[in-house]
Coordinates of C-alpha atoms in Angstrom, one line a residue:
M1 CA 26.8 24.9 -15.1
R2 CA 26.7 25.3 -11.4
Q3 CA 24.1 27.4 -9.6
L4 CA 25.8 29.6 -7.0
A5 CA 22.9 31.7 -5.7
I6 CA 19.4 33.0 -6.0
I7 CA 19.5 36.7 -5.3
P8 CA 16.3 38.0 -3.8
N9 CA 14.7 40.8 -5.7
P10 CA 11.0 41.9 -5.8
H11 CA 11.1 42.8 -9.5
A12 CA 12.6 39.7 -11.1
K13 CA 14.0 36.3 -10.2
I14 CA 17.8 36.6 -10.3
T15 CA 20.0 33.5 -10.4
L16 CA 23.8 33.4 -10.4
F17 CA 25.6 30.6 -12.2
S18 CA 29.2 29.7 -12.8
W19 CA 30.1 28.2 -16.1
N20 CA 33.2 27.9 -18.3
G21 CA 35.2 30.7 -16.5
K22 CA 32.2 33.1 -16.5
Y23 CA 29.5 34.2 -14.1
L24 CA 26.1 34.0 -15.7
I25 CA 23.5 36.4 -14.2
K26 CA 20.1 35.3 -15.3
L27 CA 17.1 37.5 -14.7
E28 CA 13.5 36.2 -15.3
K29 CA 10.2 37.9 -15.3
G30 CA 7.2 36.0 -16.5
S31 CA 8.0 34.2 -19.7
F32 CA 11.0 36.4 -20.5
E33 CA 14.7 36.0 -19.5
Q34 CA 17.9 38.0 -19.8
T35 CA 21.3 36.5 -19.3
Y36 CA 24.5 38.5 -18.8
K37 CA 27.9 36.7 -19.0
V38 CA 30.8 38.2 -17.0
S39 CA 34.3 36.8 -17.0
E40 CA 35.3 35.6 -13.6
L41 CA 38.7 37.3 -14.2
D42 CA 36.9 40.7 -14.3
L43 CA 35.6 40.3 -10.8
T44 CA 37.2 39.6 -7.4
G45 CA 34.4 37.3 -6.4
E46 CA 30.7 36.7 -6.0
E47 CA 30.4 39.8 -3.9
D48 CA 31.1 42.0 -6.9
I49 CA 28.1 40.5 -8.7
H50 CA 25.9 41.7 -5.9
R51 CA 27.3 45.2 -6.2
L52 CA 26.7 45.1 -10.0
L53 CA 23.0 44.3 -9.4
D54 CA 22.2 47.7 -8.0
N55 CA 18.8 49.4 -8.3
E56 CA 19.8 51.2 -11.5
F57 CA 20.8 47.9 -13.3
V58 CA 17.7 46.1 -12.1
Q59 CA 15.4 48.9 -13.1
A60 CA 16.9 49.0 -16.6
A61 CA 16.5 45.2 -16.9
V62 CA 12.8 45.5 -15.8
A63 CA 12.3 48.2 -18.4
R64 CA 13.9 45.9 -21.0
F65 CA 11.4 43.1 -20.0
A66 CA 8.5 45.6 -20.8
A67 CA 10.1 46.3 -24.2
M68 CA 10.5 42.6 -24.9
Q69 CA 6.7 42.1 -24.1
T70 CA 5.9 45.0 -26.4
D71 CA 8.0 43.6 -29.2
L72 CA 6.5 40.2 -28.9
Q73 CA 3.0 41.5 -28.9
A74 CA 3.7 43.7 -31.9
A75 CA 4.9 40.6 -33.8
F76 CA 1.8 38.7 -32.9
D77 CA -0.3 41.7 -34.0
R78 CA 1.5 42.0 -37.4
H79 CA 0.8 38.4 -38.2
D80 CA -2.7 38.2 -36.7
I81 CA -1.7 35.5 -34.3

């Protein structure tokens, strides 16, 4: 796996990788991660990735991080951990 770029964003750390004919878009916030795999054949280049990462996409991912935190906390609570 080769790291291509770290894409600045105030809401999450975004790292772009190339691996096995795919671009991997990794978003991190705290202890949570989301990874999206996109075929290199579906895009004309790295510039398309930057266009995909528009405000709407990032805001949805940030909301998903909040849901992940809620789900994890609920599991802890259910099991008194």
